[in-house]
PDB file of C-alpha atoms and ligand atoms in Angstrom:
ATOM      1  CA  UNK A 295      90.707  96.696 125.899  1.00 97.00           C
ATOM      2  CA  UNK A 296      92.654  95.800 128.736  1.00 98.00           C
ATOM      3  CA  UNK A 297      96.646  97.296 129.459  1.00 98.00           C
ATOM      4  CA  UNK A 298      98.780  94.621 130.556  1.00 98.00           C
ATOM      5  CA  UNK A 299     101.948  96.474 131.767  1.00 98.00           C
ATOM      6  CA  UNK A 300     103.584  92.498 133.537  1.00 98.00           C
ATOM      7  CA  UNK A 301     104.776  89.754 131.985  1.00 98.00           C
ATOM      8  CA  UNK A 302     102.632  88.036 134.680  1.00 98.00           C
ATOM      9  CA  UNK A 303      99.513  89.574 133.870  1.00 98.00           C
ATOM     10  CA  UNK A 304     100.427  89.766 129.838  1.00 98.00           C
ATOM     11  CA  UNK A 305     100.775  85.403 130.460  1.00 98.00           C
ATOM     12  CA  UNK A 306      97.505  85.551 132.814  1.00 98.00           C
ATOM     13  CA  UNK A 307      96.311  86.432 129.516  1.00 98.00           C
ATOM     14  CA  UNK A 308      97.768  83.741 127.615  1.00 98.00           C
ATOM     15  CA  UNK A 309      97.029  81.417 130.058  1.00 98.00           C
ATOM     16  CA  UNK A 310      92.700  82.093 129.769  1.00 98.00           C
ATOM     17  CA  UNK A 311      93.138  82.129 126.195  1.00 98.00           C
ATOM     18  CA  UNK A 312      94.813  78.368 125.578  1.00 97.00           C
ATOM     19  CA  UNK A 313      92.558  77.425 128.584  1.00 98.00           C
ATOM     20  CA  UNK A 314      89.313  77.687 126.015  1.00 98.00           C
ATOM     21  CA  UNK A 315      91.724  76.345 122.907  1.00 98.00           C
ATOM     22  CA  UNK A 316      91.703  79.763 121.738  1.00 98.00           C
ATOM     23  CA  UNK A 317      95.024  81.422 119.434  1.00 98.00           C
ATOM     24  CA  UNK A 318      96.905  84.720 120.587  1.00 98.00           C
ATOM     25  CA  UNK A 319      98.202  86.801 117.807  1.00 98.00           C
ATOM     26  CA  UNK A 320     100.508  89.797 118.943  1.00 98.00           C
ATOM     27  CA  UNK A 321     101.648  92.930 117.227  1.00 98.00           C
ATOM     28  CA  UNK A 322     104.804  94.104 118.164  1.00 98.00           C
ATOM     29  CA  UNK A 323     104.959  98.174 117.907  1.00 98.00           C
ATOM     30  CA  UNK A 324     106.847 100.578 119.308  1.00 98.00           C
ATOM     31  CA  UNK A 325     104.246 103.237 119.394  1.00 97.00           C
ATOM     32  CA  UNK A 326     103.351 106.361 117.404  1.00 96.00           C
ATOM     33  CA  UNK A 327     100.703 104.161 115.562  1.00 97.00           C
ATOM     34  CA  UNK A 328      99.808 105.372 112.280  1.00 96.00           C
ATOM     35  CA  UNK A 329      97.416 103.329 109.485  1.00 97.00           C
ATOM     36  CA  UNK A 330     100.741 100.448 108.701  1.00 97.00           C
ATOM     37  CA  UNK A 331     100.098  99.639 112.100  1.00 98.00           C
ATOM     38  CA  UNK A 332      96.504  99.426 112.470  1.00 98.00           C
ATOM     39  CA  UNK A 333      96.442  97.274 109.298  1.00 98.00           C
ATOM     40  CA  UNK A 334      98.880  94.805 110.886  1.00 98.00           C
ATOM     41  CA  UNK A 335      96.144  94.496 113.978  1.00 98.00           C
ATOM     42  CA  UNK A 336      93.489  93.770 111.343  1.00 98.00           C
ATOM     43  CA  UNK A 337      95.272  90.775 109.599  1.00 98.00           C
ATOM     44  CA  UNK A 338      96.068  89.697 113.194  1.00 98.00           C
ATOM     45  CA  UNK A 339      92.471  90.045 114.036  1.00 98.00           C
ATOM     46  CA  UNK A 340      91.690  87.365 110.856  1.00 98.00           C
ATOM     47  CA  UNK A 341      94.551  85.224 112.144  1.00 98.00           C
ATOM     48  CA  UNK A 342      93.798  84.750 115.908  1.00 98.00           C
ATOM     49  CA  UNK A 343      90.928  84.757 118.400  1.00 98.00           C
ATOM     50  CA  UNK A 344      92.702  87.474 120.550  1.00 98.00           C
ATOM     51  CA  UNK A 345      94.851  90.606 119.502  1.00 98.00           C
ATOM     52  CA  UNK A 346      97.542  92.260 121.356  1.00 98.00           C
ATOM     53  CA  UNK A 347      99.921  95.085 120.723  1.00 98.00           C
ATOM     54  CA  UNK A 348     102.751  95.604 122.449  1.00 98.00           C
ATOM     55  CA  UNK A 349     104.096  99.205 122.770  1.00 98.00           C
ATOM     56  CA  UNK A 350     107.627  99.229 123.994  1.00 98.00           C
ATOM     57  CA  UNK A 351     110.182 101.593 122.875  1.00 98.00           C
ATOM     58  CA  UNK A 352     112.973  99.251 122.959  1.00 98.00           C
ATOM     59  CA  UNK A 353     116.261 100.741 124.262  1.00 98.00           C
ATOM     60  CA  UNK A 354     118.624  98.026 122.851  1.00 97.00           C
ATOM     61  CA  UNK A 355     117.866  98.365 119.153  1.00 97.00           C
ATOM     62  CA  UNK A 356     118.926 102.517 118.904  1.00 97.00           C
ATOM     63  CA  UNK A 357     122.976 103.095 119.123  1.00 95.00           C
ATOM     64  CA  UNK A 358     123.614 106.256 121.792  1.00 95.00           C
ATOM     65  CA  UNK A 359     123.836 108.988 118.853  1.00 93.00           C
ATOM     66  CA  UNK A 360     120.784 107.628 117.559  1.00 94.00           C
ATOM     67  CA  UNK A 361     117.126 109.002 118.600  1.00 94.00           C
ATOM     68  CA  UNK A 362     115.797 106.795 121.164  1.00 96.00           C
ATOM     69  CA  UNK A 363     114.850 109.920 123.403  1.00 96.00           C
ATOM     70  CA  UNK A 364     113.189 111.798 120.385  1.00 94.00           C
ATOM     71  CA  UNK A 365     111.240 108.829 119.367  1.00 94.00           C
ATOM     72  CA  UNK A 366     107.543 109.487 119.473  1.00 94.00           C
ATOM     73  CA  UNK A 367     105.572 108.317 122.334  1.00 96.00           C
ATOM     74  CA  UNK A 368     102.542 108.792 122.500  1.00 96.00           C
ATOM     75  CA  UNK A 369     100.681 106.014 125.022  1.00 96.00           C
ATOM     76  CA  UNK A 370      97.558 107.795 125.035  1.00 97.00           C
ATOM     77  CA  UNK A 371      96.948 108.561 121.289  1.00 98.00           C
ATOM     78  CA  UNK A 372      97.686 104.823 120.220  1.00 98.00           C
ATOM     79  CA  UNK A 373      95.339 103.286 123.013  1.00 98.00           C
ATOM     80  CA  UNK A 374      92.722 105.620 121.327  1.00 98.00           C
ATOM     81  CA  UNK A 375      93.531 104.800 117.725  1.00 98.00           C
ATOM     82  CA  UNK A 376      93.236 100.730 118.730  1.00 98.00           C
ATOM     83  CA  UNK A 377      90.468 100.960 121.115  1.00 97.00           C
ATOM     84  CA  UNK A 378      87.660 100.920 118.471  1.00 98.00           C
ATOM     85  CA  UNK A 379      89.132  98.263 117.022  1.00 98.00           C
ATOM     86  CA  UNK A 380      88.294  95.469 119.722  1.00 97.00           C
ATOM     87  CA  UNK A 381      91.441  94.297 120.247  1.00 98.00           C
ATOM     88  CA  UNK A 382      91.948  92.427 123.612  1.00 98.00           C
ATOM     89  CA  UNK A 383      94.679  94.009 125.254  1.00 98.00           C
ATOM     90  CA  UNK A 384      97.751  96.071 125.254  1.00 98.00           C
ATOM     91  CA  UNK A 385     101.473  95.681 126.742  1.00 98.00           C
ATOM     92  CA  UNK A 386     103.262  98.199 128.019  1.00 98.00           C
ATOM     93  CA  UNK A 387     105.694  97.421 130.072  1.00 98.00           C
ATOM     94  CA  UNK A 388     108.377  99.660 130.848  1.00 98.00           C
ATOM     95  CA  UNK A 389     112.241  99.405 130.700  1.00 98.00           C
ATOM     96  CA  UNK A 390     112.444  97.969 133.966  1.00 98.00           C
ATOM     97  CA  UNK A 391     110.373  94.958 133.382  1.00 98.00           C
ATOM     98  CA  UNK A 392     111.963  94.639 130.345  1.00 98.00           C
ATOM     99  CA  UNK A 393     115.569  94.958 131.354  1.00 98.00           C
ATOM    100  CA  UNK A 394     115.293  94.335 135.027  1.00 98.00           C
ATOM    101  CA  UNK A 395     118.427  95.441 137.022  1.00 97.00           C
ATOM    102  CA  UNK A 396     121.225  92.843 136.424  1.00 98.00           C
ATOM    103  CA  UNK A 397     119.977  91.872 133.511  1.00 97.00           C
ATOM    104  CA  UNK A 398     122.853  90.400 131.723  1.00 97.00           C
ATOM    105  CA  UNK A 399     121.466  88.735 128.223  1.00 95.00           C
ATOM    106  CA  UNK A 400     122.928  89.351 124.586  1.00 91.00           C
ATOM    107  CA  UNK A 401     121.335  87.488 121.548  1.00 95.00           C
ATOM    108  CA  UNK A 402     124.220  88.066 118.964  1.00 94.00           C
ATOM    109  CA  UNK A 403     122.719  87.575 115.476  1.00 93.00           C
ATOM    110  CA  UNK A 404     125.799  87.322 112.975  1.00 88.00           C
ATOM    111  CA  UNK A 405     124.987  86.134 109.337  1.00 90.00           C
ATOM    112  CA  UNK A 406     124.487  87.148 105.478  1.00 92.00           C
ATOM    113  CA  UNK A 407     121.151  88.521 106.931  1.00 95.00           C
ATOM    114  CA  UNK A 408     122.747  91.287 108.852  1.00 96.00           C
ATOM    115  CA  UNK A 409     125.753  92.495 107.761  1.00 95.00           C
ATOM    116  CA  UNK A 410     124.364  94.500 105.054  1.00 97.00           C
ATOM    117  CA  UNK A 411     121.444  97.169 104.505  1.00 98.00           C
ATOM    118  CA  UNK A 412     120.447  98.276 108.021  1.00 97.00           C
ATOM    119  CA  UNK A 413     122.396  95.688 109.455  1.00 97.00           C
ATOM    120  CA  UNK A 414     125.867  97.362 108.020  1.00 96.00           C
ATOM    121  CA  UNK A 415     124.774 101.203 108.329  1.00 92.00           C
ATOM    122  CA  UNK A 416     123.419 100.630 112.110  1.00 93.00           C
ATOM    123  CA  UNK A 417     125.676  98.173 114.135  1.00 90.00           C
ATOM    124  CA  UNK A 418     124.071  96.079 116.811  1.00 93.00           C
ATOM    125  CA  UNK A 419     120.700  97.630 115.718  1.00 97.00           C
ATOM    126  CA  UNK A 420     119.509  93.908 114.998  1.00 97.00           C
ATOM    127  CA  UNK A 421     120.986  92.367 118.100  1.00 97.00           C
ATOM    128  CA  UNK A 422     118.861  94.679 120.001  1.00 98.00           C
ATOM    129  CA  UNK A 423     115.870  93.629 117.845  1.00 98.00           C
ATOM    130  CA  UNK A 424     116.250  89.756 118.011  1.00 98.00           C
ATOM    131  CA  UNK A 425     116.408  90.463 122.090  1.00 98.00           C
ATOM    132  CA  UNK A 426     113.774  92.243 122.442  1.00 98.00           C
ATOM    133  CA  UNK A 427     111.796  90.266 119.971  1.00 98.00           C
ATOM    134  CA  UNK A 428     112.717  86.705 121.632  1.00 98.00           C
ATOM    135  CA  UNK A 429     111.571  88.313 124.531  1.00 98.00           C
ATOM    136  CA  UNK A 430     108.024  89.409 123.594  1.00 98.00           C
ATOM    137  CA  UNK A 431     107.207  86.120 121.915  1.00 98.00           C
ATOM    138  CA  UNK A 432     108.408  83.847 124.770  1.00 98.00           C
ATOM    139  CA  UNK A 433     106.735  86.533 127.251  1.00 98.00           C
ATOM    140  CA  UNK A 434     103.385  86.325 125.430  1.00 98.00           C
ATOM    141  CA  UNK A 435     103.880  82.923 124.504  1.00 98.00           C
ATOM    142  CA  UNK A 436     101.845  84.289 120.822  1.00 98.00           C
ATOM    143  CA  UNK A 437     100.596  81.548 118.242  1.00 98.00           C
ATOM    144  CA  UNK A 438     101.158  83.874 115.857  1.00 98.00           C
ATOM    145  CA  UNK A 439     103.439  87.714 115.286  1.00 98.00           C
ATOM    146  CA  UNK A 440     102.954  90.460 112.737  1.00 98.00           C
ATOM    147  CA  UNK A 441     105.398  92.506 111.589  1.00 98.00           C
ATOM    148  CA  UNK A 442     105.407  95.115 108.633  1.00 98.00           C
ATOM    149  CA  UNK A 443     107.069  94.123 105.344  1.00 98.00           C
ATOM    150  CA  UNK A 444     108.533  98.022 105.411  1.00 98.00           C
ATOM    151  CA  UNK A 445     111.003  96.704 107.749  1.00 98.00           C
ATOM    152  CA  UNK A 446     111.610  93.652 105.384  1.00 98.00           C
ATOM    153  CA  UNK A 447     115.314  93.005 106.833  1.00 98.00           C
ATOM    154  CA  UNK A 448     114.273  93.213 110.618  1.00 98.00           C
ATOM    155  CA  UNK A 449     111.010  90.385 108.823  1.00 98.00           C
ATOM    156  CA  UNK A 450     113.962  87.907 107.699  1.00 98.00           C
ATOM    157  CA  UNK A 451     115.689  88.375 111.110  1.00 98.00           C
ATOM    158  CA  UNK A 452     112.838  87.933 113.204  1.00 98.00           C
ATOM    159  CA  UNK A 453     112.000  84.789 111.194  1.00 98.00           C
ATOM    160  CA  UNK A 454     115.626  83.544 111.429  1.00 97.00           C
ATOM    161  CA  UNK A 455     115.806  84.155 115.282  1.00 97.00           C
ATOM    162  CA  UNK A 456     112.355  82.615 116.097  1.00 98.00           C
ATOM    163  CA  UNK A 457     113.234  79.039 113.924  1.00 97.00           C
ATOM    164  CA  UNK A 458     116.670  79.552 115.861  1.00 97.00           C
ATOM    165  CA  UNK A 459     115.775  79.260 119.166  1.00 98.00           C
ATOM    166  CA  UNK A 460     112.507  77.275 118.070  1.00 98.00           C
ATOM    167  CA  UNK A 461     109.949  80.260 119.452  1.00 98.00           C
ATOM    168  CA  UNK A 462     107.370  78.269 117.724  1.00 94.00           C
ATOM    169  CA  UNK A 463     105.709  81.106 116.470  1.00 98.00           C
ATOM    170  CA  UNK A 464     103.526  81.686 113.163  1.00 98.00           C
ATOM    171  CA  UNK A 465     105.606  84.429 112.009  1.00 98.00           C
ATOM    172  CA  UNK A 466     103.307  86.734 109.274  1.00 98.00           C
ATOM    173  CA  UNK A 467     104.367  89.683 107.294  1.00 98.00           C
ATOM    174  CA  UNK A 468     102.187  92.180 106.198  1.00 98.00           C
ATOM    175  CA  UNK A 469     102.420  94.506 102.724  1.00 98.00           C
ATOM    176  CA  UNK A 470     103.538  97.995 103.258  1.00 98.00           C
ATOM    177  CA  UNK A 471     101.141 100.647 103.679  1.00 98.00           C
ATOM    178  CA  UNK A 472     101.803 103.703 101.811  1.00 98.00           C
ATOM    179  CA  UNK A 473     100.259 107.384 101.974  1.00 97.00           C
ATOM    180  CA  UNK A 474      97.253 107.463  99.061  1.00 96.00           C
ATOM    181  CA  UNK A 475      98.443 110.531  97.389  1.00 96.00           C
ATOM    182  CA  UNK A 476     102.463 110.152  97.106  1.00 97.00           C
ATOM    183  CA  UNK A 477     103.159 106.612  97.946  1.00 98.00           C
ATOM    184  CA  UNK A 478     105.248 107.207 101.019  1.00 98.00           C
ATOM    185  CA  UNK A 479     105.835 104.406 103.012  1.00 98.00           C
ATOM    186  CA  UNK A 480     103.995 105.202 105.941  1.00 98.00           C
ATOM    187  CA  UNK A 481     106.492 105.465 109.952  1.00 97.00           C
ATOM    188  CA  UNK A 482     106.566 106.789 112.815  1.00 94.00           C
ATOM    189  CA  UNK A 483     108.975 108.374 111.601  1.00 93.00           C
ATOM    190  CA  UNK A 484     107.766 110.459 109.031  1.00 96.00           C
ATOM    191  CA  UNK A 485     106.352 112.624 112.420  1.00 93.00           C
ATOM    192  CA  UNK A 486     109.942 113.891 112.066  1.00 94.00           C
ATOM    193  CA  UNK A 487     109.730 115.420 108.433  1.00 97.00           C
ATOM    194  CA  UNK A 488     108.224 119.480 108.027  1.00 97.00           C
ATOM    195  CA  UNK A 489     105.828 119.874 105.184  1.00 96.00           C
ATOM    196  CA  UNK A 490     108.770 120.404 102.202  1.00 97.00           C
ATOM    197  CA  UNK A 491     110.495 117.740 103.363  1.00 97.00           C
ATOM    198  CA  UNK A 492     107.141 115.080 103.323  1.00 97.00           C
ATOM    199  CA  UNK A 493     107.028 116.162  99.789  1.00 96.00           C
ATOM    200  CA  UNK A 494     110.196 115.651  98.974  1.00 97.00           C
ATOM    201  CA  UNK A 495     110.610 112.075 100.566  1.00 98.00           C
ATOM    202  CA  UNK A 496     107.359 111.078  98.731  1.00 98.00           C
ATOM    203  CA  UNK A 497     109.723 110.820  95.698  1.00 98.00           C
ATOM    204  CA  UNK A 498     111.462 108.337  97.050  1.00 98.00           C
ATOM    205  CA  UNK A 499     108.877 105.499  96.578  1.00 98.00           C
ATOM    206  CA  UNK A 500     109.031 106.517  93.255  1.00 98.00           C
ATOM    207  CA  UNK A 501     112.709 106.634  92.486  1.00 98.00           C
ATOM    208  CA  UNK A 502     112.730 103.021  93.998  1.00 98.00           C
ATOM    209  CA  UNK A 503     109.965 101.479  91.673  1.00 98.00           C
ATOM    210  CA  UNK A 504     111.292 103.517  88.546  1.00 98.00           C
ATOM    211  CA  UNK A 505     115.079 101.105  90.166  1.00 98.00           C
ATOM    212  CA  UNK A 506     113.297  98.109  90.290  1.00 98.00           C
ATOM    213  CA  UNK A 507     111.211  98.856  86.731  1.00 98.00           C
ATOM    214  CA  UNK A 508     114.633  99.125  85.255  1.00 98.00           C
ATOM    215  CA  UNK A 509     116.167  95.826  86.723  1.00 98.00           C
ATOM    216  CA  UNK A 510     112.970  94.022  85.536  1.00 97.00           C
ATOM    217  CA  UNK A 511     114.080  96.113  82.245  1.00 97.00           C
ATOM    218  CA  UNK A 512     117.241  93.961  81.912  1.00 97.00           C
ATOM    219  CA  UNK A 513     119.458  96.975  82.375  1.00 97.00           C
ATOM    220  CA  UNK A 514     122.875  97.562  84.265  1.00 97.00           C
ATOM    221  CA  UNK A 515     121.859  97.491  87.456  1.00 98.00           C
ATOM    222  CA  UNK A 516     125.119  99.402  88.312  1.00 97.00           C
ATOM    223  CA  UNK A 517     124.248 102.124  86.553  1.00 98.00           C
ATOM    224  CA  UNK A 518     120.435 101.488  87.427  1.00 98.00           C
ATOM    225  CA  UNK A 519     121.660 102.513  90.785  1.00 98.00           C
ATOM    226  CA  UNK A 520     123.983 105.588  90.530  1.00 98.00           C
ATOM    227  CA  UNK A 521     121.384 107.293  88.553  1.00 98.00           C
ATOM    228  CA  UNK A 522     118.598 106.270  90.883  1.00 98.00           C
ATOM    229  CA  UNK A 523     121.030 107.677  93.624  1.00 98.00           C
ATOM    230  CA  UNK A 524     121.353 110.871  91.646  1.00 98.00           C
ATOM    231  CA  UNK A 525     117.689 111.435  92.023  1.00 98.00           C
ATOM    232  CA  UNK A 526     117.464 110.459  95.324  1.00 98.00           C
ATOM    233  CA  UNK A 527     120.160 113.316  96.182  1.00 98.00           C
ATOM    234  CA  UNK A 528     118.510 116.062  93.959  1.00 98.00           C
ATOM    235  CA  UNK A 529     115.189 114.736  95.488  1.00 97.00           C
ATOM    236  CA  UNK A 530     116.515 116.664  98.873  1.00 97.00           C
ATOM    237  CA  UNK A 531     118.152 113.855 100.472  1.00 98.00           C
ATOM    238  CA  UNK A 532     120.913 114.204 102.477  1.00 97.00           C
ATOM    239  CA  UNK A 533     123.037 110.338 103.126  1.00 97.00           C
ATOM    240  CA  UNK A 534     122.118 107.335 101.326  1.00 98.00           C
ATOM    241  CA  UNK A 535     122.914 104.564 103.044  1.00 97.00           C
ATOM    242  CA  UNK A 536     121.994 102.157 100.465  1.00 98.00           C
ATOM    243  CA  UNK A 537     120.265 101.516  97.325  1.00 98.00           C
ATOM    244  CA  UNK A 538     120.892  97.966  96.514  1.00 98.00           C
ATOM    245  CA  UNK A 539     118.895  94.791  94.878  1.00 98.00           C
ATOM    246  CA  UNK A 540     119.295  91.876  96.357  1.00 98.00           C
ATOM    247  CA  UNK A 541     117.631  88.773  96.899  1.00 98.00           C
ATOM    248  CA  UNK A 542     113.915  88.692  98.913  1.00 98.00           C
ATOM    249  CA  UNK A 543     114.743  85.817 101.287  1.00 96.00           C
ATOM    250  CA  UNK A 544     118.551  85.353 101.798  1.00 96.00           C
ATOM    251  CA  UNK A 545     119.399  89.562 101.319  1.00 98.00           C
ATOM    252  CA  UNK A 546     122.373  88.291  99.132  1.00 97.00           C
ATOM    253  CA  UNK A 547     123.865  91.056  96.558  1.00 97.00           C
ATOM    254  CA  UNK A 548     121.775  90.988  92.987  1.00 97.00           C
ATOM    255  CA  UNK A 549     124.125  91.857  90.170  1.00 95.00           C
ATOM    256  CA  UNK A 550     122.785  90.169  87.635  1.00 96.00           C
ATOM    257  CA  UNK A 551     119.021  90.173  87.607  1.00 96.00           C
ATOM    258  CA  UNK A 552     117.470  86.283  86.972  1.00 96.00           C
ATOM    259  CA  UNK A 553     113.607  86.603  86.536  1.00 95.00           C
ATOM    260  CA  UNK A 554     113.577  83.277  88.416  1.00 96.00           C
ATOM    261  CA  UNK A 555     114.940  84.427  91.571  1.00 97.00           C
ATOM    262  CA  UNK A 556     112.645  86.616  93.630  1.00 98.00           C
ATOM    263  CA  UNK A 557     114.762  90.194  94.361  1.00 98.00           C
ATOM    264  CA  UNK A 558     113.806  93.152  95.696  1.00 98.00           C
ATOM    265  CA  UNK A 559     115.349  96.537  95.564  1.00 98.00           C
ATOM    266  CA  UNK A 560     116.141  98.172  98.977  1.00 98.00           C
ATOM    267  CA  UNK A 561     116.669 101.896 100.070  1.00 98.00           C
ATOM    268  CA  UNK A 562     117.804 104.019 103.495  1.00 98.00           C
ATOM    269  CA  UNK A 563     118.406 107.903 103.054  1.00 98.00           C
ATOM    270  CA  UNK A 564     118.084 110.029 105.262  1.00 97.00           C
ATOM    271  CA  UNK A 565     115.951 113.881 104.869  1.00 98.00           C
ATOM    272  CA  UNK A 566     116.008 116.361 107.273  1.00 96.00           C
ATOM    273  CA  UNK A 567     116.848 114.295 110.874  1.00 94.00           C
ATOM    274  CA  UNK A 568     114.438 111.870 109.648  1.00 95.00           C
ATOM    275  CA  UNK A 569     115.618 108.125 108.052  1.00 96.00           C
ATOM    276  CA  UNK A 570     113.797 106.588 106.163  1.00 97.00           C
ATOM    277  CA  UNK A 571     113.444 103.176 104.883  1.00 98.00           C
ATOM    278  CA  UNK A 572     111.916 101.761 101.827  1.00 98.00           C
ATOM    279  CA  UNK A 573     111.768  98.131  99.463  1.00 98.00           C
ATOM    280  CA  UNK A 574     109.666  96.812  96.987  1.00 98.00           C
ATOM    281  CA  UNK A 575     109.540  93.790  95.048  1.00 98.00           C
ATOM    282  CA  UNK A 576     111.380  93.633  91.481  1.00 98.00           C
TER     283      UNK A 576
HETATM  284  O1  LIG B 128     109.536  97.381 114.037  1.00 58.98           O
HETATM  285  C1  LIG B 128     109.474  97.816 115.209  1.00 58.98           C
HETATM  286  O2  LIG B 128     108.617  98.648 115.553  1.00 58.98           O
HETATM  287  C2  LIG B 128     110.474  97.304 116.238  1.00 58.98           C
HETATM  288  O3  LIG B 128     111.714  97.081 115.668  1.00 58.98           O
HETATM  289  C3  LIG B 128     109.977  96.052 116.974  1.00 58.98           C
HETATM  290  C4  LIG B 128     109.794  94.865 116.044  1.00 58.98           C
HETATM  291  C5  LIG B 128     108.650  96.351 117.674  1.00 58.98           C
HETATM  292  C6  LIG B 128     110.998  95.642 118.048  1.00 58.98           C
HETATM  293  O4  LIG B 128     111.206  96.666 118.963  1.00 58.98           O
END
């Protein structure tokens, strides 16, 4: 398993690969790689000759009261995790050849797709995403990019950015991986929650299907919601920033639920200093 820490060396890479006609899948990750993860790099592995994973804690996507300096990283620990599973290479570049001095870029992303959900609760988070995104794919020059269906907002984003700009990249999403015993979607960030709070926020997973049961149930999805919210808060969970159904491709508001439209129900709360994001389908 090689580390490619350049863009040069990262499109090297590239370059050897489309030399013998073979496909490049890449992983985008920000570290702290838990099993989600390591499932994405196995449906890459079906998808493409060649695997990489980039690790890059991306500066652009956290606001400043946000926890870009407490975020995990842990360079060592995920090389070991991926290296038995024969991946080609890593990338990890840092900030600077990233976001080289002077670098003066902005990829505004403005639509239906992002003013709500994460897109409403964290500001600019997604214009930071679709940058740093871009930038991987064009920098690996990828046939194909995985992403986790946990993030399912940041999956319709990343899709809308890379038809966009025409990236001409295979964009895949892969199911959410959840802890066996409580159904917790797995994150890095669940590093941040103590043992009372893990078993609290594996309620959550629950509270959301027991939402989505009652949509499919034909009931008021108003009231659905405030008393899914109740549980949420005598769960242990401090903010909510949204429980909400709305549609799976266009994220538009479901008030009324139509069997014939595919919906899914959406939730960010946050436990402890830990947020955490959830979705399922209805
Ligand atoms: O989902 C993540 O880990 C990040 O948002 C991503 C896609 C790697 C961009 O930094």
């Amino acid at each position: 398993m090689q580390n490619f820490k350049t863009i040069a060396a990262l499109r090297a890479f590239q370059k050897s690969c489309k030399d013998k006609s073979e496909t490049l899948a890449l992983v985008p990750t920000m570290g702290a790689l838990h099993d989600g993860h390591l499932s994405l790099v196995k449906l890459a592995q079906q998808k493409a000759d060649h695997v990489i994973v980039s690790i890059f804690v991306n500066p652009t996507q956290f606001a400043p009261h946000e926890d870009f300096d407490a975020y995990p990283r842990v360079e060592d620990a995920d090389a070991a995790k991926l290296a038995p599973l024969g991946i080609a290479g890593l990338f990890t570049p840092r900030v600077a050849e990233m976001y080289p001095e002077g670098f003066a870029c902005n990829l505004s992303i403005t639509s239906a797709l992002t003013n709500c959900l994460c897109g409403a609760a964290r500001p600019s988070h997604f214009d930071g995403v679709a940058i740093i995104v871009s930038k991987l794919l064009l920098q690996s020059r990828a046939d194909i990019a995985v992403f986790g269906e946990k993030d399912w907002q940041q999956l319709q984003v990343i899709r809308r950015v890379n038809a966009d700009l025409n990236i001409d990249c295979e964009i895949i999403g892969a199911p959410i991986c959840r802890d066996g015993e409580s159904g917790l979607a797995l994150s890095s960030r669940n590093a941040y929650l103590s043992d009372a709070e893990r078993k609290s926020a594996g309620q959550l997973n629950v509270i959301l299907a027991a939402f989505a049961g009652d949509i499919r149930a034909g009931r008021d999805i108003d009231a659905a919601q405030s008393e899914a919210k109740d549980k949420i808060s005598a769960a242990g969970f401090g903010q909510i920033d949204y429980l909400e159904c709305r549609t799976a491709q266009s994220l538009e508001r479901v008030t009324i639920f139509n069997p014939k439209q595919a919906c899914r129900v959406f939730v960010a709360a946050k436990i402890g200093s830990a947020r955490l994001i959830d979705n399922m389908a209805v």
